XYZ file of C-alpha atoms in Angstrom:
131
model
C -11.708 6.053 43.358
C -9.748 8.627 41.367
C -12.460 8.813 38.692
C -14.813 10.463 41.226
C -12.399 13.378 41.474
C -11.460 12.798 45.090
C -9.587 10.156 47.075
C -9.878 9.290 50.771
C -7.146 7.362 52.606
C -5.924 6.664 56.143
C -2.450 7.148 57.603
C -1.243 5.939 61.005
C 1.767 6.560 63.240
C 2.167 5.722 66.957
C -1.328 6.299 68.429
C -2.324 8.858 65.774
C -4.741 8.308 62.893
C -5.255 10.739 60.020
C -8.048 10.509 57.446
C -6.965 12.396 54.330
C -9.331 13.584 51.592
C -7.523 14.679 48.428
C -9.284 16.499 45.588
C -8.042 18.614 42.681
C -7.902 22.265 43.656
C -5.673 25.202 44.452
C -3.572 23.880 47.355
C -5.850 24.695 50.316
C -5.159 22.691 53.496
C -7.707 22.056 56.253
C -6.589 20.050 59.299
C -9.425 19.559 61.816
C -11.051 22.752 60.528
C -7.868 24.832 60.802
C -5.148 25.770 58.337
C -1.948 23.700 58.178
C 0.114 26.543 59.660
C -2.346 26.997 62.493
C -2.631 23.284 63.354
C 1.089 22.436 63.065
C 2.849 25.516 64.506
C 6.386 24.118 64.077
C 7.846 24.373 60.556
C 9.388 20.892 60.909
C 5.936 19.332 61.398
C 4.490 21.266 58.440
C 7.325 20.200 56.158
C 6.892 16.593 57.316
C 3.194 16.667 56.413
C 3.846 18.303 53.013
C 6.712 15.958 52.067
C 4.718 13.688 49.681
C 3.462 16.679 47.654
C 6.997 18.008 47.285
C 8.331 14.551 46.334
C 5.903 14.204 43.398
C 5.977 17.940 42.545
C 2.245 18.425 43.173
C 2.200 21.487 45.461
C -0.785 23.722 44.785
C -2.594 21.176 42.607
C -4.772 19.568 45.310
C -7.049 20.655 48.139
C -6.409 18.545 51.227
C -8.919 17.957 54.015
C -7.548 16.096 57.056
C -9.216 14.685 60.180
C -6.439 13.819 62.644
C -7.006 12.158 66.020
C -5.002 10.495 68.773
C -1.374 10.781 69.805
C 0.574 14.021 69.696
C 1.475 16.481 66.991
C 4.515 14.517 65.772
C 2.519 11.311 65.382
C -0.291 13.189 63.670
C 2.104 14.928 61.255
C 3.601 11.571 60.267
C 0.120 10.047 59.977
C -0.880 12.891 57.640
C 2.301 12.254 55.639
C 1.448 8.589 55.168
C -2.222 9.241 54.381
C -1.302 11.904 51.827
C 1.246 9.598 50.178
C -1.382 6.849 49.916
C -3.886 9.316 48.463
C -1.398 10.485 45.826
C -0.766 6.863 44.811
C -4.507 6.193 44.609
C -4.873 9.303 42.484
C -1.981 8.439 40.148
C -0.268 5.026 40.311
C 2.913 6.433 38.713
C 3.787 8.157 42.015
C 4.155 4.824 43.832
C 7.826 4.248 42.931
C 8.948 7.738 44.001
C 7.054 7.652 47.299
C 8.131 4.072 48.064
C 11.821 4.947 47.551
C 11.486 7.831 50.003
C 9.800 5.540 52.566
C 6.493 7.401 52.695
C 4.274 4.373 52.064
C 5.745 2.249 54.854
C 3.954 2.218 58.210
C 6.369 3.075 61.049
C 5.705 0.290 63.600
C 7.477 1.932 66.573
C 5.249 2.560 69.577
C 5.805 3.434 73.219
C 6.844 0.369 75.213
C 4.629 -0.455 78.162
C 5.707 0.103 81.752
C 6.764 -3.099 83.533
C 5.813 -3.928 87.137
C 8.513 -3.300 89.743
C 10.220 -0.680 87.573
C 9.807 3.113 87.393
C 9.518 3.059 83.573
C 9.607 0.467 80.790
C 13.316 -0.395 81.134
C 14.688 1.923 83.827
C 15.455 0.316 87.175
C 15.451 1.774 90.677
C 18.904 2.656 92.048
C 20.762 -0.398 93.316
C 21.969 -0.236 96.913
C 24.487 -2.824 98.069
C 23.981 -1.955 101.755
């Protein structure tokens, strides 16, 4: 895939899915047609999404096009992080060790637990009354 000049990968977290297209360029981000700063208003979410680039010292060397769907902003930011890490590995296999050590290639399996019948939430119980 890397010989075509661009790499497309998928990242997932909670209910969010992010399709990441990575191509050599000048560091331009496009997330659902908006800039990274516009789409992820909180600095913590932006830094989370950019983490793989910083880890392999590749800021400003790639243009990144992202289509994110599902979940909330936190899940989408982490999905972008995983998709970008996978794309960097597909682009250059030498990045795998660095990204693996930082845990960016591992899918986070945690999801919201379902609500159980007879309870107000998944684990919470109604107040007990002895009398």
